[in-house]
XYZ file of C-alpha atoms in Angstrom:
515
model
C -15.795 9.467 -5.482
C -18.746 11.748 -6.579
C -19.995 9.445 -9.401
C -19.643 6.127 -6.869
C -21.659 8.532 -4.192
C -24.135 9.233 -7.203
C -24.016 5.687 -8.793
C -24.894 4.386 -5.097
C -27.855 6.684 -4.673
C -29.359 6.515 -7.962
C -28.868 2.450 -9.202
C -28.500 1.106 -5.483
C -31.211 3.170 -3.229
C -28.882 4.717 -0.855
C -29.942 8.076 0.397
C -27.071 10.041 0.578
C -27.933 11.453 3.744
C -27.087 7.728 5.135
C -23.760 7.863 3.412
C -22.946 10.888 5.423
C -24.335 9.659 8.719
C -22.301 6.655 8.748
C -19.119 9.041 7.643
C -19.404 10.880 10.908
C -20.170 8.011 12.299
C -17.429 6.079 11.744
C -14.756 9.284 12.223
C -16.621 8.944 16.069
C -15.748 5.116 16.182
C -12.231 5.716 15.129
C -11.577 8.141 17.547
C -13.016 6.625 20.080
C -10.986 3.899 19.838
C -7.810 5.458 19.068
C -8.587 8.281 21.669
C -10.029 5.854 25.179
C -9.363 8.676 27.119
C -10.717 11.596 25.574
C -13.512 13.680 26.992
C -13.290 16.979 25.002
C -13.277 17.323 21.014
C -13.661 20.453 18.810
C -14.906 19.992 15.688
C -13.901 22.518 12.906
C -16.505 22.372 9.966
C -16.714 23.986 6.654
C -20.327 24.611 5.226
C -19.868 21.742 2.647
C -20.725 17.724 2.769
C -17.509 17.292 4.994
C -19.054 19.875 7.069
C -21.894 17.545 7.168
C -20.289 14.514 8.189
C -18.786 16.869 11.283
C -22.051 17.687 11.916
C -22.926 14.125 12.687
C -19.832 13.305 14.416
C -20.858 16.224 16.647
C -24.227 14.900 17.274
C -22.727 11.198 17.619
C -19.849 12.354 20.046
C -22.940 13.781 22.505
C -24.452 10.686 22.514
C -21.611 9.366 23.743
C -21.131 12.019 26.610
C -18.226 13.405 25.076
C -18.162 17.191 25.190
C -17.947 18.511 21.955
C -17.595 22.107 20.560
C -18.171 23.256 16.679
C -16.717 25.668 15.119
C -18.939 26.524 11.854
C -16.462 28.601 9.695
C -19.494 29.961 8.219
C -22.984 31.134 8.654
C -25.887 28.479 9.399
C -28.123 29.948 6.389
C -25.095 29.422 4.089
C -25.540 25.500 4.585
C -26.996 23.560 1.967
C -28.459 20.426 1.250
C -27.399 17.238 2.709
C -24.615 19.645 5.270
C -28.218 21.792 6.121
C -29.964 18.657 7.087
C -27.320 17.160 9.468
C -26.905 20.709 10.924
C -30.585 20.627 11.942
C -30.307 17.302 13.800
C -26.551 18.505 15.115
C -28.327 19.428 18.940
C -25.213 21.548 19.884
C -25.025 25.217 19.645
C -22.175 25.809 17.172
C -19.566 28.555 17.913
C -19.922 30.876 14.354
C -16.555 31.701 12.671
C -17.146 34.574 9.882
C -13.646 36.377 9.851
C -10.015 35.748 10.804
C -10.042 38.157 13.565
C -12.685 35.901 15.574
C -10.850 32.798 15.057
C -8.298 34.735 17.903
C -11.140 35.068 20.451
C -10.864 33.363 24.032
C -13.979 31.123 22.909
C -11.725 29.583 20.279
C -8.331 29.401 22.114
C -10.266 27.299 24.658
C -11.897 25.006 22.104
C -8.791 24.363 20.951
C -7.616 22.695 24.220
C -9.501 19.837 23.785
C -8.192 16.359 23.775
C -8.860 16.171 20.115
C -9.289 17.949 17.051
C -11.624 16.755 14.392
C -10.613 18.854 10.868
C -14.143 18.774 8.882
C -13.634 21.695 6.981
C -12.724 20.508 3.353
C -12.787 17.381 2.138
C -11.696 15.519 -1.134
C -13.597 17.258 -3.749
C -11.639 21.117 -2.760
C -9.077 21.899 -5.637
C -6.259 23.712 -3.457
C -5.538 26.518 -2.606
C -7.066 27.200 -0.291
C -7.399 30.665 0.787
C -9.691 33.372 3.135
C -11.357 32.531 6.510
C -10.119 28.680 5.861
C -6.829 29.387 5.053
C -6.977 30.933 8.596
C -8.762 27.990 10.559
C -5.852 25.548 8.577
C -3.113 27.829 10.386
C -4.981 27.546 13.434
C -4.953 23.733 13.605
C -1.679 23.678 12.458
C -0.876 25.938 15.084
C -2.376 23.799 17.481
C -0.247 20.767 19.766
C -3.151 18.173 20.144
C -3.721 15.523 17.946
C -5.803 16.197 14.657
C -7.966 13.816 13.201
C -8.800 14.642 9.697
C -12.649 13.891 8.071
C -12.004 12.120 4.329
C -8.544 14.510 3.768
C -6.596 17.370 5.611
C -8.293 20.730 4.486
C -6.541 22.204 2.037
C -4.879 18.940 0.394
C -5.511 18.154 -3.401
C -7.142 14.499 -3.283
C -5.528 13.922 -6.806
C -2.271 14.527 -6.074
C -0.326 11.414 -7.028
C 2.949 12.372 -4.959
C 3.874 14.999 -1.881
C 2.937 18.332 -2.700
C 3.447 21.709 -1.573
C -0.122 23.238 -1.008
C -0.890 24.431 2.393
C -2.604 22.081 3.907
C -3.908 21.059 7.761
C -1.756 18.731 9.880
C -3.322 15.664 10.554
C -1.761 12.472 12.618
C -4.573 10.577 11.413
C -7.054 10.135 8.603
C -10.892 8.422 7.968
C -11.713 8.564 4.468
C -14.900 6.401 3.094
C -15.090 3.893 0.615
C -11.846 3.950 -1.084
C -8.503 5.980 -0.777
C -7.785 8.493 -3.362
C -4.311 9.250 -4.700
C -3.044 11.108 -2.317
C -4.030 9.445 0.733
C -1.576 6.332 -0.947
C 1.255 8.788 -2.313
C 0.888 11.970 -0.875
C 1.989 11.431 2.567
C -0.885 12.828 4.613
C -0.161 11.744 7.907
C 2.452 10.116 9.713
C -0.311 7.951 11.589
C -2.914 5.684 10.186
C -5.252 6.641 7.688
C -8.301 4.540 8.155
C -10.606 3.922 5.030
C -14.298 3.315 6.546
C -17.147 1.572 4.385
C -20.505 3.832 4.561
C -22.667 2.209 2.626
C -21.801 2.243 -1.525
C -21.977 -1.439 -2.779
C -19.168 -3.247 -4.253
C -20.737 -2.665 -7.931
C -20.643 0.602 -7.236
C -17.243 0.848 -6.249
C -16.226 -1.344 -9.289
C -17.499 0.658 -11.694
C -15.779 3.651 -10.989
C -12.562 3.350 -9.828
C -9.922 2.186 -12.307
C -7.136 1.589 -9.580
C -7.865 -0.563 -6.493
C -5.587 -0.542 -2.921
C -4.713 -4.273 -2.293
C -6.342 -5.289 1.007
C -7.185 -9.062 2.219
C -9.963 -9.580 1.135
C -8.547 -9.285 -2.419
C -6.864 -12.789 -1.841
C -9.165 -14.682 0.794
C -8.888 -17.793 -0.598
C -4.813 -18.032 0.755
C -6.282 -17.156 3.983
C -8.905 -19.703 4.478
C -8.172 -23.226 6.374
C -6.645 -25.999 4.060
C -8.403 -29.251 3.458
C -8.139 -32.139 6.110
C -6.827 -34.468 3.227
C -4.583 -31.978 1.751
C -0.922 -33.372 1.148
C 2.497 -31.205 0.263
C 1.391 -32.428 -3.715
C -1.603 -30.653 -3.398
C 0.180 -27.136 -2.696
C 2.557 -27.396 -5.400
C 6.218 -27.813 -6.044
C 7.831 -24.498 -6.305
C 11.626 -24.120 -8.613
C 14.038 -21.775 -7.901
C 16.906 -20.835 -9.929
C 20.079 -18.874 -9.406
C 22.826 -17.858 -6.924
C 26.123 -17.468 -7.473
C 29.567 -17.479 -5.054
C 29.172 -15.050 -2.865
C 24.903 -14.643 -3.205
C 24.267 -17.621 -1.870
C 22.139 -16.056 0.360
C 20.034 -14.849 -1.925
C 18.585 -18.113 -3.243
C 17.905 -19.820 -0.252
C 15.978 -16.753 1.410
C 13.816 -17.390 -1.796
C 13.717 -20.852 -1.110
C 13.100 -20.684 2.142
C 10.282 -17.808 0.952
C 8.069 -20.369 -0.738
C 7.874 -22.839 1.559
C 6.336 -19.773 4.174
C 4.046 -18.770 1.529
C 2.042 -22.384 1.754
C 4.048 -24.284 -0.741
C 4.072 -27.681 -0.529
C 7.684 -28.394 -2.078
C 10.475 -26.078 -3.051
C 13.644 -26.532 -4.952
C 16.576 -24.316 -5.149
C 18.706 -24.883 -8.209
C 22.367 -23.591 -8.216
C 26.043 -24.219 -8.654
C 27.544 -26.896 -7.807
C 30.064 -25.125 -5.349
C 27.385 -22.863 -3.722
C 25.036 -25.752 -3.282
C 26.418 -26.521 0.378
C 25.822 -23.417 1.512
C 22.263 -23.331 0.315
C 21.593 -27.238 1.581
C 23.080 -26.067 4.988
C 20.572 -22.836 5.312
C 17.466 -24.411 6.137
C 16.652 -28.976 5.805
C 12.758 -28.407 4.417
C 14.874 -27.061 1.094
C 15.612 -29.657 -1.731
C 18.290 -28.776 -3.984
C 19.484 -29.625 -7.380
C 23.179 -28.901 -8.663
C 24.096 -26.981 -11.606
C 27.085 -26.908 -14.385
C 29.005 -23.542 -13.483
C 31.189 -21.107 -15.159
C 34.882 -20.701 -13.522
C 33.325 -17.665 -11.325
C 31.171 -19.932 -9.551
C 27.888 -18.966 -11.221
C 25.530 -20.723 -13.307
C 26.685 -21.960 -16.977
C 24.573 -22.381 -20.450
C 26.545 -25.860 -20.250
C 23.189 -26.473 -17.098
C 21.286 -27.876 -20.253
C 23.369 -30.408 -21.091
C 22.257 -34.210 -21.086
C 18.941 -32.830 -20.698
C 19.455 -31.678 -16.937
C 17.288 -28.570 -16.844
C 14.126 -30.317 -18.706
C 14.684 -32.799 -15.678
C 14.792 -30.419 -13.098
C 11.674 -28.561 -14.479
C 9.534 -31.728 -14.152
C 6.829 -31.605 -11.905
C 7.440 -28.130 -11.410
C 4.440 -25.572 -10.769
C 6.151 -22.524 -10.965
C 9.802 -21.139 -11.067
C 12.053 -17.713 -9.892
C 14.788 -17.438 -12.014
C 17.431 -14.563 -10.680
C 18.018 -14.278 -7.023
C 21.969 -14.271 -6.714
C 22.491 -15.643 -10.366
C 24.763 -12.419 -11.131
C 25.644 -10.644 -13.955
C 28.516 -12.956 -15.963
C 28.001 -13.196 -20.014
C 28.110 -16.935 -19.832
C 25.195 -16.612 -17.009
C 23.281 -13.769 -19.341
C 23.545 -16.822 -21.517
C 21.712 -19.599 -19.605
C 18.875 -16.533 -18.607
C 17.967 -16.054 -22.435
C 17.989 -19.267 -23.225
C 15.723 -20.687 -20.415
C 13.582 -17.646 -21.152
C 12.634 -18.700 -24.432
C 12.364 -22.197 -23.362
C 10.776 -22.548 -20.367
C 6.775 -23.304 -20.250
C 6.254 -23.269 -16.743
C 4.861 -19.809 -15.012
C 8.081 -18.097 -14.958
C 9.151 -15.173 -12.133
C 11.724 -13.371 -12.824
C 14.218 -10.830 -10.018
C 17.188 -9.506 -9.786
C 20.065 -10.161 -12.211
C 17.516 -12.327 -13.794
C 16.007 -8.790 -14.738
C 19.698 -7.263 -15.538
C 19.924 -9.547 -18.145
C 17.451 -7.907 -20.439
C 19.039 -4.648 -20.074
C 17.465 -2.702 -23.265
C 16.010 -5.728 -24.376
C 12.265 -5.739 -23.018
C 10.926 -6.744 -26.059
C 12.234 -10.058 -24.918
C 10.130 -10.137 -21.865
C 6.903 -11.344 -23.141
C 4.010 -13.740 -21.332
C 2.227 -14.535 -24.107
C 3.442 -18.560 -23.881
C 3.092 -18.682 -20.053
C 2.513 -16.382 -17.289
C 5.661 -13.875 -16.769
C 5.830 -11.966 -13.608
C 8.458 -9.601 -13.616
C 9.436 -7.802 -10.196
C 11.565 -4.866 -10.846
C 13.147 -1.804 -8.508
C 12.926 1.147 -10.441
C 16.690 1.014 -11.256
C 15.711 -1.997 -12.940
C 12.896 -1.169 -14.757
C 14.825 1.916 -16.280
C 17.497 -0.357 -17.373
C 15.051 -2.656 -19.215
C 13.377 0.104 -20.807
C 17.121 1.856 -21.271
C 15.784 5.164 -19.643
C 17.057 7.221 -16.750
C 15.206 5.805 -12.912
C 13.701 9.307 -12.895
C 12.068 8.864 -15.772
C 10.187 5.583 -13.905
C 9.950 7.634 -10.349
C 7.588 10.672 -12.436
C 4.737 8.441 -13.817
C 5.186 4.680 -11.801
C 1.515 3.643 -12.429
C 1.230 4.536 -15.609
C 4.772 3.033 -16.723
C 4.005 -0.121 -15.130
C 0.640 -0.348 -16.952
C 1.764 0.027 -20.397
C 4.695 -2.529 -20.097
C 2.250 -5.006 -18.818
C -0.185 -4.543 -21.399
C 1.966 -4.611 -24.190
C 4.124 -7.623 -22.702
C 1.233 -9.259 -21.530
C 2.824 -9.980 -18.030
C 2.608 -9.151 -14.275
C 4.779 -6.348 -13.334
C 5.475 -5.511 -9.920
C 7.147 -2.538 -9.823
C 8.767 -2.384 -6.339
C 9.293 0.794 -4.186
C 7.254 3.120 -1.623
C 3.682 2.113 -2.602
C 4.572 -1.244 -5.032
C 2.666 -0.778 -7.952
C 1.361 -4.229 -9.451
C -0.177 -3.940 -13.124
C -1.775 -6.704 -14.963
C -1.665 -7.882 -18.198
C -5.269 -6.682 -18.548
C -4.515 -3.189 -17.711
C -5.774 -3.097 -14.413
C -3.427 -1.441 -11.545
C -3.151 -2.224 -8.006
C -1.358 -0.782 -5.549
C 0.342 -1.812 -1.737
C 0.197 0.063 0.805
C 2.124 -1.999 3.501
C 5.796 -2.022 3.554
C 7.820 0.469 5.075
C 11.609 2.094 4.614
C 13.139 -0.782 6.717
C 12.447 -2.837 4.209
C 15.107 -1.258 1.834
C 17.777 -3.908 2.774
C 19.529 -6.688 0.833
C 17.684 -9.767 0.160
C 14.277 -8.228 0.998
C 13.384 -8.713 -2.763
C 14.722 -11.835 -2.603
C 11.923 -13.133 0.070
C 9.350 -11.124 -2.148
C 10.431 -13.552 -5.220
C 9.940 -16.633 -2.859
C 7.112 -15.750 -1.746
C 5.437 -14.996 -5.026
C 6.325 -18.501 -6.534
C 5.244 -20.039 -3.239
C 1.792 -18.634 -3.765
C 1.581 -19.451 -7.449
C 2.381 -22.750 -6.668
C -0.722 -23.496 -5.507
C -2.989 -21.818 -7.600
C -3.643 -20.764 -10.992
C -5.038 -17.643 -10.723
C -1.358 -15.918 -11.118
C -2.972 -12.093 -10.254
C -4.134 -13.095 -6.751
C -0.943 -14.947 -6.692
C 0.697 -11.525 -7.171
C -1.408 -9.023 -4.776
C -0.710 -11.456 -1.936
C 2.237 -12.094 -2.014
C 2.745 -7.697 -2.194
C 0.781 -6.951 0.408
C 2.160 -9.885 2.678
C 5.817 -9.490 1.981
C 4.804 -5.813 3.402
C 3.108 -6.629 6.324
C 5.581 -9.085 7.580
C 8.008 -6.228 6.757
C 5.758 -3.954 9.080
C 5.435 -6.718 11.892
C 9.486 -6.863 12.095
C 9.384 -3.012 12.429
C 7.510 -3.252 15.458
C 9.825 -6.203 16.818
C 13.595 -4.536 15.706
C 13.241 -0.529 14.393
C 13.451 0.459 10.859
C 17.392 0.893 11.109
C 18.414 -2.342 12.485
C 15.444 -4.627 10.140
C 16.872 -7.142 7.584
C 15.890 -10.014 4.923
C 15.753 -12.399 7.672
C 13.267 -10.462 9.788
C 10.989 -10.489 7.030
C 10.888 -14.441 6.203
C 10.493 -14.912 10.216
C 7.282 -12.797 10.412
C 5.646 -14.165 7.410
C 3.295 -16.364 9.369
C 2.490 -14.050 11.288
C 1.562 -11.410 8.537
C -1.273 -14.558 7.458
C -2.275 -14.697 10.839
C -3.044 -10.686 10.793
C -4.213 -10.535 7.334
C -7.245 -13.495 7.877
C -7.864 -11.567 11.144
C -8.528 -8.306 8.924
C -10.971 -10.270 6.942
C -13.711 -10.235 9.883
C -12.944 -6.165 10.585
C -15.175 -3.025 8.843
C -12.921 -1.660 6.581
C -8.848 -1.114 6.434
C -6.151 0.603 7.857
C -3.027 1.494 6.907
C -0.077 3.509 8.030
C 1.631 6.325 5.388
């Protein structure tokens, strides 16, 4: 974040004293928003840049004719630079912290009654922990019962932690960061409220050149969200394939199915046994289906290619899922290897359809056609014949090595889905939440990423939307049913409505997202 503050000051013209003034100002339009009712807020403030951006919020906040206290946890001539200049402009009289014992004065206990605390005191460049007179304000907002807003992190935190940690660190039931999120505002579980990620000012260039992992948001796939041609037909979206079930996982399949057609596809297919076929035919009259040869446990059979049947079925095809519900039989394990090797098509592959390359990911290559792989981290530790801990310690960095050296998609599903592509380049989701670990919910995800690649080429964009609105609808049915009672079918129904919130995101200043 220091070299894209830099790199936008010195090759884009940007004064950096703009960058912080629209910081603080957009922590004032967040809580302002979030806050209607709020007449009071104390702002804490260290003597660095996130001191600054407090500073401005301060200054912003009186504008508005909200009362507003500071509490400068150090001495005025101590300030520096950009955090100097903003303190100048502030216009409020700050209330002037310099040892633990005054931090327990009547002054401070009423500042702290205000409707909302603003945490400015250390922002993403501290390297915990922390310690002295802030170690002592972070106890005092923790100490505190109204809601904490934190400025770009909650003091104390370590920005580059990649999962939870330990430090001591402020509470904070929400976040505004600037630009971009950094590690641990995705994986380190911050806040239980929104964390809001504000654009002040660095060009997209900038951004670009400096960051080597990117947070899927909508505008990364825009072109799904835009209004479809007046002479479009169902041809023009693409004729999506889907292969598997088994007796018993019927389910599976036609979720998937079902999935595509959602997702904008103009055609889907669902290819399966010929004794579950019924079931699938009977879930939902927009899906086509084609039968398939089966082995005596009612799944599908290498004995599918004969008389040509499979290079029939794949005519005309876009894109196909192979695995949802196909099981685990030999004779199935079979007909998976095979079509792998054979098939030209883009090719997804889920589920068993994963299982079946158990220690065998040499096998999973995308050098003859794009290969995206979705993967729980069960299953990626049984491809790569390693324990699911061993996945859970380094996910983005796993994930980006098998990509590269497959030369496929891999989404690797979980809290925070990672997606890597076959260039290297990492992306991560952050909607999605626990209700979402439920049976079939990878299922939809499947369907819905060979509905999008059905009508497009570009198989990365494919990918990221398909992530990030598989989450969202997930999200949307949280609202509608609770965490505890959410299932696979909740997620397919809200997946219009998750493209109905995503294009509305397009027209808003930056992104929000819950931890």
């Amino acid at each position: 974040m220091r070299d894209i503050d830099r790199v936008t000051t010195e090759e884009h013209g940007v004064p950096s004293l703009t960058l912080m003034e629209n910081a603080g100002t957009a922590v004032v339009r967040f809580v302002m928003a979030m806050f209607k009712r709020a007449r009071r807020v104390t702002i804490l403030c260290g003597k660095g840049n996130n001191g600054g951006d407090g500073f401005v919020a301060a200054r912003k906040f009186g504008d508005e004719g909200i009362r507003t206290t500071v509490i400068l946890l150090a001495e005025p001539s101590e300030l520096k630079g950009d955090a100097a200049a903003m303190f100048a402009r502030m216009g409020e009289t700050p209330i002037v912290v310099k040892s633990a014992e005054e931090l327990k004065s009547e002054a401070l206990a009423e500042a702290m009654k205000a409707d909302v605390i603003v945490d400015a005191i250390l922002g993403t460049g501290f390297h915990p922990p922390a310690s002295g007179l802030y170690a002592d304000a972070i106890a005092l907002i923790n100490r505190s019962r109204k809601p904490v807003v934190a400025v770009d992190i909650p003091s104390g935190a370590d920005a580059d932690a990649a999962e939870p940690s330990s430090v001591v660190r402020a509470k904070a039931d929400y976040v505004v960061t600037f630009t971009a999120p950094r590690p641990a505002h995705i994986f380190g579980a911050l806040t239980k409220g929104d964390t809001m990620v504000a654009p002040i000012g660095s060009p997209e260039a900038a951004i670009q050149s400096e960051l080597n992992a990117h947070m899927i948001t909508p505008r990364d796939f825009a072109t799904f969200l835009a209004d479809r041609d007046p002479e479009a037909h169902k041809g023009t979206y693409g004729h999506a394939l889907i292969i598997g079930g088994s007796v018993g996982k019927s389910g599976a399949v036609a979720m998937a199915g079902l999935a595509a057609l959602r997702s904008g596809a103009g055609l889907s297919t669902v290819a399966t046994p010929r004794s579950v076929l019924p079931v699938v035919a009977g879930y939902t009259p927009e899906i086509m289906t084609e039968p398939l040869a089966e082995t005596e446990v009612g799944s599908i059979s290498p004995l599918a290619y004969g008389y040509g049947r499979i290079e029939a079925i794949l005519e005309g095809k876009r894109v196909v899922a192979l695995g949802p519900g196909i099981g685990r039989n030999p004779q199935t394990v079979e007909f998976i290897h095979t079509f792998m090797l054979d098939c030209k098509a883009p090719l997804v592959i889920d589920a068993d359809g994963l299982n079946a390359f158990e220690g065998a990911a040499r096998k999973l290559l995308g050098k003859n056609r794009p290969l995206v792989l979705t993967p729980h981290p069960g299953e990626m530790a049984r491809i790569l014949d390693v324990h699911t801990s061993e996945i859970q310690k380094d996910r983005i960095q796993i994930a980006k090595e098998f990509a590269t050296r497959q030369q496929c998609y891999l989404v690797l599903k979980g809290h925070r889905t990672i997606v890597a592509l076959p260039d290297g380049a990492v992306w991560v989701n952050v909607t999605g939440n626990p209700g979402m670990a439920s049976g079939g919910s990878g299922d939809v995800l499947t369907g819905m990423i060979a509905g999008l690649m059905a009508q497009t080429e570009d198989v990365a964009t494919a990918v990221l939307a398909a992530v990030y609105l598989h989450g969202l609808a997930g999200d949307i049915a949280r609202e509608k049913v609770g965490e505890a009672s959410l299932i696979a079918g909740d997620i397919l129904a809200n997946i219009p409505e998750a493209f109905k919130r995503a294009k509305m995101s397009l027209a808003q200043k930056g992104f929000t997202f819950h931890a």
